[in-house]
Coordinates of C-alpha atoms in Angstrom, one line a residue:
X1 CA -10.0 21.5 -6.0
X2 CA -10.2 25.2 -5.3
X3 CA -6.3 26.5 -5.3
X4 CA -5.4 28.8 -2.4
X5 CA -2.2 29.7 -3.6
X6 CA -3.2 33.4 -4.3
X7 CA -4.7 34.0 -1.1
X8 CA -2.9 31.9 1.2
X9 CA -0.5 34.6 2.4
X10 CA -1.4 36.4 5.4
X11 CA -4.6 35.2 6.0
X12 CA -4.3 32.5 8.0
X13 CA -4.8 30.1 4.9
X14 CA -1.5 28.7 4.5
X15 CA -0.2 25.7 6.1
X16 CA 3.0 24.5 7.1
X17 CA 3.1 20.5 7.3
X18 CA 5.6 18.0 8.2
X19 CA 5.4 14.2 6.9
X20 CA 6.6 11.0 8.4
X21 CA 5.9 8.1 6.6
X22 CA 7.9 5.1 7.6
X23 CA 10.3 3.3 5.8
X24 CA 8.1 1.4 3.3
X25 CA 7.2 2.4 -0.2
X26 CA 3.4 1.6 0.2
X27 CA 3.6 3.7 2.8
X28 CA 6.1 6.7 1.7
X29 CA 4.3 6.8 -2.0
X30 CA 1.1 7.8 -0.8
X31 CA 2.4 10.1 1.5
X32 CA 4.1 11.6 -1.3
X33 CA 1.3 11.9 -3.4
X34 CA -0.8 13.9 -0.6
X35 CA 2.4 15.7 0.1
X36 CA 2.5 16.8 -4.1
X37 CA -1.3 17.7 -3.6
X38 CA -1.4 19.4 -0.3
X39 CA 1.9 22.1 -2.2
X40 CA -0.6 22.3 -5.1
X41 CA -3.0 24.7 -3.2
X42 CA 0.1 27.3 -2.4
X43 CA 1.2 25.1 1.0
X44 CA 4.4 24.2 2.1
X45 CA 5.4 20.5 3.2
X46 CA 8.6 19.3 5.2
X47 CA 9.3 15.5 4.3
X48 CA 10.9 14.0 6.4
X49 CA 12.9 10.5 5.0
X50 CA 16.5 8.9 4.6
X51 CA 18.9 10.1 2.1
X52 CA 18.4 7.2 -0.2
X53 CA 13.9 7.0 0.4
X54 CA 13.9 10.4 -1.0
X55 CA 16.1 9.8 -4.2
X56 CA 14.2 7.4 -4.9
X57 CA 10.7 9.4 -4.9
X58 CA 12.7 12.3 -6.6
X59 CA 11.7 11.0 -10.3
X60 CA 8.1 11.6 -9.3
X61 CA 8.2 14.9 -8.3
X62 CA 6.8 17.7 -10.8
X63 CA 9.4 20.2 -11.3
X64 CA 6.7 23.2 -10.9
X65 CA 6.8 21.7 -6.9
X66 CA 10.3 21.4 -6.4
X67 CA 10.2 24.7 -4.2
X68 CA 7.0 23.5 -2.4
X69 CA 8.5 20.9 -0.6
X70 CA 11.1 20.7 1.8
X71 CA 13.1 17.3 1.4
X72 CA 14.5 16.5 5.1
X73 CA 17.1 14.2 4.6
X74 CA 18.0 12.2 7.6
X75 CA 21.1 9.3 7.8
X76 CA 19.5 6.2 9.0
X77 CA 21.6 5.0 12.1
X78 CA 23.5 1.9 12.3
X79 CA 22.0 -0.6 14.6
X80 CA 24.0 -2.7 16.4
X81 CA 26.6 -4.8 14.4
X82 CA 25.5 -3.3 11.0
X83 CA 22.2 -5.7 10.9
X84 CA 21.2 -4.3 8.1
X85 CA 22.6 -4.6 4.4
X86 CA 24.0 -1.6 3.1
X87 CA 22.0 1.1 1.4
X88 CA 19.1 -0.9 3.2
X89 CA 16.9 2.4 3.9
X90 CA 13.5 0.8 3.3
X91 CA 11.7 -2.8 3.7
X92 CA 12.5 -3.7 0.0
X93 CA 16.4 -3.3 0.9
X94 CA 16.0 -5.8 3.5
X95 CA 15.0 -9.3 4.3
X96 CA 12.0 -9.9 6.4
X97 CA 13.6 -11.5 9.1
X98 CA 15.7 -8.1 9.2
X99 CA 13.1 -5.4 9.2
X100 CA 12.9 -5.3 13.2
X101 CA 16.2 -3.9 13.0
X102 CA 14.9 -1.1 10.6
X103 CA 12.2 -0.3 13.0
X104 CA 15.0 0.3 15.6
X105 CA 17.1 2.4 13.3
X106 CA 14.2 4.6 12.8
X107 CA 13.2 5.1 16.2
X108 CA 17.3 6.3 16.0
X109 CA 15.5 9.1 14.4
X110 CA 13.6 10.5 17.0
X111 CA 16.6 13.0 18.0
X112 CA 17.1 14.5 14.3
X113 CA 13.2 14.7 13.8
X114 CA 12.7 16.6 17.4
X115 CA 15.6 19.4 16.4
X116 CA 13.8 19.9 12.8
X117 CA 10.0 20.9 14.4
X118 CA 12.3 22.4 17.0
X119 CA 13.9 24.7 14.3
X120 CA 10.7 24.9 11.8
X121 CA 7.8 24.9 13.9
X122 CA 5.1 23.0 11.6
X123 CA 1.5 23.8 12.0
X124 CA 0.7 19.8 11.5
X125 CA 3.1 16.3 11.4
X126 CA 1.7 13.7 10.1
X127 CA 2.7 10.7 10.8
X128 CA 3.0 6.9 10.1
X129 CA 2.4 4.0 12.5
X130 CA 5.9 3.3 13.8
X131 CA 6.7 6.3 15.3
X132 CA 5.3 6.3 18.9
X133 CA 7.4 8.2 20.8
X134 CA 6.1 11.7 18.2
X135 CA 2.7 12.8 19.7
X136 CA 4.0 13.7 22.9
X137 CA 7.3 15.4 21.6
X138 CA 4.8 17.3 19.0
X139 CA 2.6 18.0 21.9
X140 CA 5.4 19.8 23.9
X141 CA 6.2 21.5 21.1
X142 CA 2.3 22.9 20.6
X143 CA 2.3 21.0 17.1
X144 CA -0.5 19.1 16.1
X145 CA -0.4 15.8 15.4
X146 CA -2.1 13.8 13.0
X147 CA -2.3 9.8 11.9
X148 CA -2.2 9.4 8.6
X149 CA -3.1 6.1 7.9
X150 CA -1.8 4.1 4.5
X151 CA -3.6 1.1 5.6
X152 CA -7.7 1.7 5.0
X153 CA -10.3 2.0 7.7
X154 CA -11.0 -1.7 7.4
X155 CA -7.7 -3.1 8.6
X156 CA -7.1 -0.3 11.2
X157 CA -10.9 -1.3 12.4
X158 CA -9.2 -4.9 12.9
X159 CA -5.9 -4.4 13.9
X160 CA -6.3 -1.5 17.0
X161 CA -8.5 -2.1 19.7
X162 CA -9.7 1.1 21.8
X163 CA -7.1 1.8 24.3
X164 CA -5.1 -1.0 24.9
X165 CA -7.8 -3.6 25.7
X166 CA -6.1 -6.3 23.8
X167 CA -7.4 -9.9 24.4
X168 CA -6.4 -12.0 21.4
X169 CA -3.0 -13.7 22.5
X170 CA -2.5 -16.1 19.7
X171 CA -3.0 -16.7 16.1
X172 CA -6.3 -18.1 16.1
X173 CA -8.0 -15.3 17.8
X174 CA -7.0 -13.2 14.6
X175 CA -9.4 -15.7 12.8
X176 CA -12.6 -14.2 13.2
X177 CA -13.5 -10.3 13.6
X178 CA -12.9 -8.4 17.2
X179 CA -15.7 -8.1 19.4
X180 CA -15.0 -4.6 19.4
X181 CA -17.0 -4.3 16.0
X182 CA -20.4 -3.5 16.4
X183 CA -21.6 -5.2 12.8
X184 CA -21.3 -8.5 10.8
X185 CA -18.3 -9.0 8.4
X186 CA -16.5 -11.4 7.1
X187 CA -13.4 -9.3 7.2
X188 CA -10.8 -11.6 9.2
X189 CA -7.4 -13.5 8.6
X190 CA -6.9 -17.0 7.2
X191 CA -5.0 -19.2 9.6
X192 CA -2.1 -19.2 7.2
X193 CA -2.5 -15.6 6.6
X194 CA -2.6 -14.6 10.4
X195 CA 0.6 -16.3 11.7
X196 CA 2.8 -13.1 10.0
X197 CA 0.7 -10.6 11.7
X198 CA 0.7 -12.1 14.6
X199 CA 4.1 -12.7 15.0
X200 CA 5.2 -9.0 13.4
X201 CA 2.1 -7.4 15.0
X202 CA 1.7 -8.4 18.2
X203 CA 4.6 -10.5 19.5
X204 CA 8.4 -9.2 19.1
X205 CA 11.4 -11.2 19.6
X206 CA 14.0 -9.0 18.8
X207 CA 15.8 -7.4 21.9
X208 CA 15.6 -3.6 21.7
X209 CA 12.4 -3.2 19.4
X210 CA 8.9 -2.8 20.1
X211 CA 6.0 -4.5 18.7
X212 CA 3.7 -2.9 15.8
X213 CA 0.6 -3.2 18.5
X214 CA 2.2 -0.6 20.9
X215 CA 3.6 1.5 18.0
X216 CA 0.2 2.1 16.3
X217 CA -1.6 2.1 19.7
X218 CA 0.7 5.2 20.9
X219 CA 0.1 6.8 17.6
X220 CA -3.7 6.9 17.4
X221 CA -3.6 7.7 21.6
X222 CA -1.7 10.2 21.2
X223 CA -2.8 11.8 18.4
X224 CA -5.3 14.7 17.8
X225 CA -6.6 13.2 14.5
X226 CA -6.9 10.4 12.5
X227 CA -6.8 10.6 8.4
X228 CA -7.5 7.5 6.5
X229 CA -6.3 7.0 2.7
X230 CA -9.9 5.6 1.6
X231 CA -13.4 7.1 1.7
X232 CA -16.7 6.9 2.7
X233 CA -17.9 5.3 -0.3
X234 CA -15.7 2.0 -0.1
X235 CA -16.3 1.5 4.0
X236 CA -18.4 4.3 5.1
X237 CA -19.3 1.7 8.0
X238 CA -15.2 1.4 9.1
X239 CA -14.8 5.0 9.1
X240 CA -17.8 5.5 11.4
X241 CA -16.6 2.8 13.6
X242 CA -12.9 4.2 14.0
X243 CA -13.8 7.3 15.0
X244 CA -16.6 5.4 17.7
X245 CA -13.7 3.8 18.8
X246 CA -11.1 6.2 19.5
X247 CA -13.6 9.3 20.0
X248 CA -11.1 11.6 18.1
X249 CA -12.2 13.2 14.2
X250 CA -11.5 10.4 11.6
X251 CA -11.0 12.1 8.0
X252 CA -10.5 10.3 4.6
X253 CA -8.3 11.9 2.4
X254 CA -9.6 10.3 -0.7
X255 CA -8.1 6.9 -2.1
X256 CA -5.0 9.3 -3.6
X257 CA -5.8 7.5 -7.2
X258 CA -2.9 7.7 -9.5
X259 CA -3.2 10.1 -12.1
X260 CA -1.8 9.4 -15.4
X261 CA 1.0 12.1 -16.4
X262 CA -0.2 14.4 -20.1
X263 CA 3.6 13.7 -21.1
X264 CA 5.0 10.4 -21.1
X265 CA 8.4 9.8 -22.4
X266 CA 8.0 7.1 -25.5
X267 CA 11.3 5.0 -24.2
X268 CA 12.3 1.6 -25.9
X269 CA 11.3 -0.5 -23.1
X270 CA 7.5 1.0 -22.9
X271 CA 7.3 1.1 -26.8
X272 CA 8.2 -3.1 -26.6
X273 CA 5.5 -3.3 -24.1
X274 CA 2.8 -1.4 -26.3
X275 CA 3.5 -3.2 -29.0
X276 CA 3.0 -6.4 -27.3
X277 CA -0.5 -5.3 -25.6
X278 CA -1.6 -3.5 -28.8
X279 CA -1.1 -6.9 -30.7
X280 CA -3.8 -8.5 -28.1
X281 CA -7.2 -8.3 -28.2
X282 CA -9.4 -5.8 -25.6
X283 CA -9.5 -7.0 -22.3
X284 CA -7.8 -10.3 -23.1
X285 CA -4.6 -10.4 -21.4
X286 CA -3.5 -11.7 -17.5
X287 CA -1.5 -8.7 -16.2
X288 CA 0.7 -10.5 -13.4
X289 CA 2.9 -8.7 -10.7
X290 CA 3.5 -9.0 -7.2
X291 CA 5.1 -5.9 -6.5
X292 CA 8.3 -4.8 -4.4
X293 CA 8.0 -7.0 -1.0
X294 CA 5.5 -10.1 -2.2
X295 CA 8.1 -13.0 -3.6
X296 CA 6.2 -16.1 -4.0
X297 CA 8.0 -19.1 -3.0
X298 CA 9.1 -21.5 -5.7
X299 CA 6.5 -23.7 -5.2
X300 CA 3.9 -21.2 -5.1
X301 CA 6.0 -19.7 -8.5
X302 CA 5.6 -23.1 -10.3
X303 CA 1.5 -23.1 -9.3
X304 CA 1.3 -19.9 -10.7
X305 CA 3.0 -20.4 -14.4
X306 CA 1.7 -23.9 -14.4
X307 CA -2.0 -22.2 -13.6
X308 CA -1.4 -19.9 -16.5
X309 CA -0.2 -22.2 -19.2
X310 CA -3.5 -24.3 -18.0
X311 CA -5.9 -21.4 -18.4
X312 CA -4.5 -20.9 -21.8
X313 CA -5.4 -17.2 -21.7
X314 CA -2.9 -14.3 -23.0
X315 CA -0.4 -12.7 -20.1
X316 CA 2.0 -9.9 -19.2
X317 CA 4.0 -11.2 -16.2
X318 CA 6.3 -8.4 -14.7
X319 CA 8.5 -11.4 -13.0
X320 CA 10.7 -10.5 -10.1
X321 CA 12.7 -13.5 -9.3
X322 CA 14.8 -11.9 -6.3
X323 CA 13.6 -9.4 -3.4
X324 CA 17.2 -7.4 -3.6
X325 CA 21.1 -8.4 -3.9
X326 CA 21.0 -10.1 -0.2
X327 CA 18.1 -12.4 -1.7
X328 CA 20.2 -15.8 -1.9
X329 CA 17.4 -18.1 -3.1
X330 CA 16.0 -16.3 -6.5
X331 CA 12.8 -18.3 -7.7
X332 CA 13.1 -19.4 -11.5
X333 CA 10.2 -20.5 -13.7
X334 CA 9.6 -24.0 -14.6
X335 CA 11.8 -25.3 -17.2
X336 CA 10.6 -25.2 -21.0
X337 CA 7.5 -22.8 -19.6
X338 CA 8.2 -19.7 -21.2
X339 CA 9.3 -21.7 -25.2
X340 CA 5.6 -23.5 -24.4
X341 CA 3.7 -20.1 -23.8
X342 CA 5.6 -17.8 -26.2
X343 CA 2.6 -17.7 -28.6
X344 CA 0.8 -16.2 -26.5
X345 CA 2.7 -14.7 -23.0
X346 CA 5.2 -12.3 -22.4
X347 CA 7.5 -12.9 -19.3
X348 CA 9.5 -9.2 -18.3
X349 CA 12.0 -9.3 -16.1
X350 CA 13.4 -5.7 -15.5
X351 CA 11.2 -2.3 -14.4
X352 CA 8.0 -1.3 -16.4
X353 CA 5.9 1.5 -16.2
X354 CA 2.8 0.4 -14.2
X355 CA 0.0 2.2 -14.8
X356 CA 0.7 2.8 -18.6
X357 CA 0.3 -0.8 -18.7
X358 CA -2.3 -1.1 -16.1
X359 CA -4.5 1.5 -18.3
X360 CA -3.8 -0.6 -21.6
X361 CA -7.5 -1.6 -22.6
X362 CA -5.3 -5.3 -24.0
X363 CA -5.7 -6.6 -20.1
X364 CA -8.6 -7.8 -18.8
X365 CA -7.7 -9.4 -15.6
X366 CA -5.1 -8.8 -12.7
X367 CA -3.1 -11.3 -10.8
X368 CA -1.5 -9.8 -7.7
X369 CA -1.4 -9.6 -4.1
X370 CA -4.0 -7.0 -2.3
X371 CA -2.0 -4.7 -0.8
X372 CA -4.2 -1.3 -0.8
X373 CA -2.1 0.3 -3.2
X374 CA -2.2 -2.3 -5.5
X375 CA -5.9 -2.1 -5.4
X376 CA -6.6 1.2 -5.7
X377 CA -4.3 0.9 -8.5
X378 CA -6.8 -1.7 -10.0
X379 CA -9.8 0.0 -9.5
X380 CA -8.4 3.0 -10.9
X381 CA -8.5 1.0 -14.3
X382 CA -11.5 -0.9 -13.7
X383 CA -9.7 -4.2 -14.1
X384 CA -11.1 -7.0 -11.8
X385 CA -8.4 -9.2 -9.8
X386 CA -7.3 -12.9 -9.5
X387 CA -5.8 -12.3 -5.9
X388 CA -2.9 -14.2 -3.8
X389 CA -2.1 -12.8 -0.3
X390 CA 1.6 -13.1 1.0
X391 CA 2.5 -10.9 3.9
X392 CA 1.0 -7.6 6.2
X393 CA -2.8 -6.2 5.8
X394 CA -3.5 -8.2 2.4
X395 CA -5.9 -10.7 4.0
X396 CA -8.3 -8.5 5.5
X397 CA -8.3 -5.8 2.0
X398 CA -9.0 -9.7 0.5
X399 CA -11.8 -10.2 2.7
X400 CA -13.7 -6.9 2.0
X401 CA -12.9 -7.2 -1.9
X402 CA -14.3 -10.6 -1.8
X403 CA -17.5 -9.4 0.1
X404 CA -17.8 -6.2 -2.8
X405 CA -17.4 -8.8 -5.8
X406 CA -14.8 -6.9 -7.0
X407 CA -11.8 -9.5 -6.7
X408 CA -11.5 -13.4 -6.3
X409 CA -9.2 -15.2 -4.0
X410 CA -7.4 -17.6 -5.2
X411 CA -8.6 -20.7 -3.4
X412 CA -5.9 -21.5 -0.8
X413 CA -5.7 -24.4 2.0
X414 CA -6.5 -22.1 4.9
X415 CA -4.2 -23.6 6.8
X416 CA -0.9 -23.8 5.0
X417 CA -2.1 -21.7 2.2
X418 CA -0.7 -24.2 -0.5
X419 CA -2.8 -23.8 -3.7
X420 CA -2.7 -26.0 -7.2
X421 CA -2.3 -24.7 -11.1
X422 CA -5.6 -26.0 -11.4
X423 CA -7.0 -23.5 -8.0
X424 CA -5.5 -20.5 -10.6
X425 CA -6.7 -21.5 -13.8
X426 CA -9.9 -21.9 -13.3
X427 CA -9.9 -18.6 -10.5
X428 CA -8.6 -16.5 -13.8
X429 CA -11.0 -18.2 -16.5
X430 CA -13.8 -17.2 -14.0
X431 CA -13.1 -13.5 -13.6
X432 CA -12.0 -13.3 -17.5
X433 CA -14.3 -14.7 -19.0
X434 CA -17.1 -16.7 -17.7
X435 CA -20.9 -15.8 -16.5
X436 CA -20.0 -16.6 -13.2
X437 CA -17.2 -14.3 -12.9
X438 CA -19.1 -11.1 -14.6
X439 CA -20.3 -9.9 -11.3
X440 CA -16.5 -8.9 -11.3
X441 CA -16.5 -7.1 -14.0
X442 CA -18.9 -5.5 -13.6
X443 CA -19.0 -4.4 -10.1
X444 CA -15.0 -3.2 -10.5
X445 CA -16.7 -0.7 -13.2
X446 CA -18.9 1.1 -10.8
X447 CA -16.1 1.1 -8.0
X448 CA -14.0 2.9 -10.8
X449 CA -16.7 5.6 -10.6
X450 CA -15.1 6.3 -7.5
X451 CA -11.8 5.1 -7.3
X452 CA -11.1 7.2 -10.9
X453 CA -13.5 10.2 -10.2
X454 CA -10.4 12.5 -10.1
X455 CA -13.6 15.4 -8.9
X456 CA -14.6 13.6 -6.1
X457 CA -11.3 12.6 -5.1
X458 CA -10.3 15.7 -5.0
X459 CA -12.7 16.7 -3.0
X460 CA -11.6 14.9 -0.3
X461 CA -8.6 16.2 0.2
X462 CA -9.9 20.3 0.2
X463 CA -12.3 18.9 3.2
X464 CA -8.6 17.2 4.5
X465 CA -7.2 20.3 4.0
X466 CA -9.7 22.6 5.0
X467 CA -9.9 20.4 8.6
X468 CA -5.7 21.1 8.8
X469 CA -6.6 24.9 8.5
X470 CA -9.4 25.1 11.3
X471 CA -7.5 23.1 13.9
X472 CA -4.1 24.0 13.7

């Protein structure tokens, strides 16, 4: 990237930009991460959060930065009765049945967030899905305002018809692709996969909130720009279509790949780990986690270490038996399964540090949900993925992996989504190992030569960056 932080002063070069991400950490992180790159060419970034969001993001902040960004720190109102559980700031504090009353605490916000562009005047806020009422209180304000979209161009392609022509009223019509899209693709929910989205996305049955549908379709309305976390070489075709769509400039911003830090603390946890992974052969061992809001259900937990003992492959399973302290039903492993693997499986049940272990040439295969971070994550490393979709956009991101040979699905009962030890042994054999599954392998290499192309993806965001600075 070319760094305009000696010549950004005066000259109409430097930016002033204002983030709103909403309360979810696959949607705060990567808005972070632009946020860290956008004050590493000599701009300056407002971010806007709760109190607790932005402690938690604190630890990732270089200390070099620590003057380029402004941390807003806004108190999250109480809603109603105290719905939600205390220090609950973001979905992985709260239960799933609860997280309408989150979206109604932040739209709480919109008072605070009007006073601070009131007071600071940003050039650009960009902003997440679930703040609908911002683009006309930006517009009053003479601030432009962009979407910046976590989800990729596939699932917003899916999701947000043009305008508000909505026609599908029920499950089922989630089942096959819109007819707003002009080309063939497979990209479409599951019936077990589509009742969640249906019933978050388009339907609402909580008094006082408003459904995801309207929230995203007053966002990209009322917007002046749309910027997508993905690029043109992963779904040129989405992109294109988007911005057909909606007739207003769609922009990747690059996949925002993780980048591994020069100086990484050696602490006792990640030198346990490394000697585990060291002690195992290249590209041998199942790295299994489901991240911070996927909790498979005990039956689908017993599938999945029942799957694994049958495959008789080599794992690291980053377990996570509970979604928070309000989780009453944790999820246990199967008894005697961990003394029966021990030879050859390591179960770890507390924090580790992802992408160290991600990058550890020991695994070969990942078993996860698809959730776009999570992917890009994957790619990053080149490791192919064993995949199991639980909640949100995961389905469709399945759908398109599927169709680019660079992940396997799990095979599920499309209706119920039930799926047997045998479904995952032989799903992870085939991408580990076996002839049939090196199409995988191989194909994940040459999406790394995208996904980890730090060049290229930097790229992306000086053409981001140098749009900002034209249209202000």
């Amino acid at each position: 990237m070319t760094d305009l932080t000696d010549n950004n002063n005066g000259d109409g070069t430097k930016l002033h930009v204002a983030m709103l991400p909403w309360l979810a950490f696959g949607h705060m992180v990567p808005y972070f991460e632009l946020s860290k790159l956008i004050a590493q060419k000599g701009h300056t970034v407002s971010f806007i959060s709760t109190p607790r969001n932005i402690d938690r993001l604190l630890p990732r902040l270089p200390k070099n930065l620590s003057s380029a960004i402004n941390f807003v720190r806004l108190p999250l109102p109480v809603v109603g009765d105290n719905k939600l559980p205390e220090d609950g700031e973001a979905t992985t504090d709260v239960p799933f049945e609860l997280i309408s009353y989150l979206k109604i605490a932040f739209d709480g916000l919109k008072s605070p967030v009007t006073e601070f562009l009131e007071s600071s005047k940003p050039d650009w806020v960009l902003q997440d899905f679930a703040a609908y009422w911002l683009p006309p209180i930006s517009r009053r304000l003479g601030i432009k305002t962009g979407f910046l979209s976590a989800f990729n161009g596939a699932t917003l392609g899916i999701l947000k018809p043009p305008g508000f022509e909505e026609y599908r009223t029920c499950p089922a019509d989630f089942m096959k692709p819109p007819k707003w899209v002009p080309f063939e693709t497979p990209v479409a929910f599951k019936l077990f996969e589509c009742r969640y989205i249906f019933h978050g996305f388009m339907a609402e049955t909580t008094e006082g909130n408003v459904p995801d549908i309207h929230r995203v379709g007053g966002v990209i309305d009322g917007c002046d720009a749309i910027f997508v976390r993905s690029c043109y070489e992963y779904e040129a075709e989405w992109l294109g279509m988007i911005q057909d769509l909606h007739r207003k400039p769609v922009i990747p911003v690059g996949v925002l790949p993780p980048k591994m830090e020069e100086k990484f603390e050696d602490t006792d946890t990640w030198l346990t780990v490394k000697k585990w992974l060291d002690s195992r052969k290249a590209k041998s061992v199942v790295y299994i986690a489901f991240g911070s809001e996927a909790k498979p259900s005990q039956t689908e937990l017993n599938a999945i270490a029942l799957g694994l003992e049958l495959s008789g492959l080599p794992f690291f399973w980053v377990l996570k038996t509970r979604r928070g302290p309000w989780d009453t039903e944790p999820v246990e492993l199967p008894e005697g399964f961990e003394e029966r693997t021990a030879d050859r499986g390591m179960v770890w049940r507390g924090w580790v540090e992802q992408l160290r272990t991600l990058s550890h040439e020991s695994i070969g295969v990942v078993l996860t949900h698809p959730g776009w971070g999570t992917v890009i994550e994957a790619i990053r490393f080149s490791k192919p993925m064993a995949m199991l979709v639980f909640v949100y956009d995961q389905g469709l991101n399945a759908r398109v992996i599927e169709q680019k040979k660079i992940g396997y699905m799990i095979p599920r009962d499309e209706t119920e989504g039930f799926f047997t030890k045998e479904s995952v042994a032989k799903s992870l054999k085939l991408v580990m190992e076996e002839e049939e599954g090196k199409v995988y392998r191989e194909n994940v290499k040459d999406m790394k030569g995208v996904f980890g192309d730090m060049d290229r993806q930097d790229r992306y965001v000086d053409s981001f960056l140098d749009y900002l600075v034209a249209h202000r």
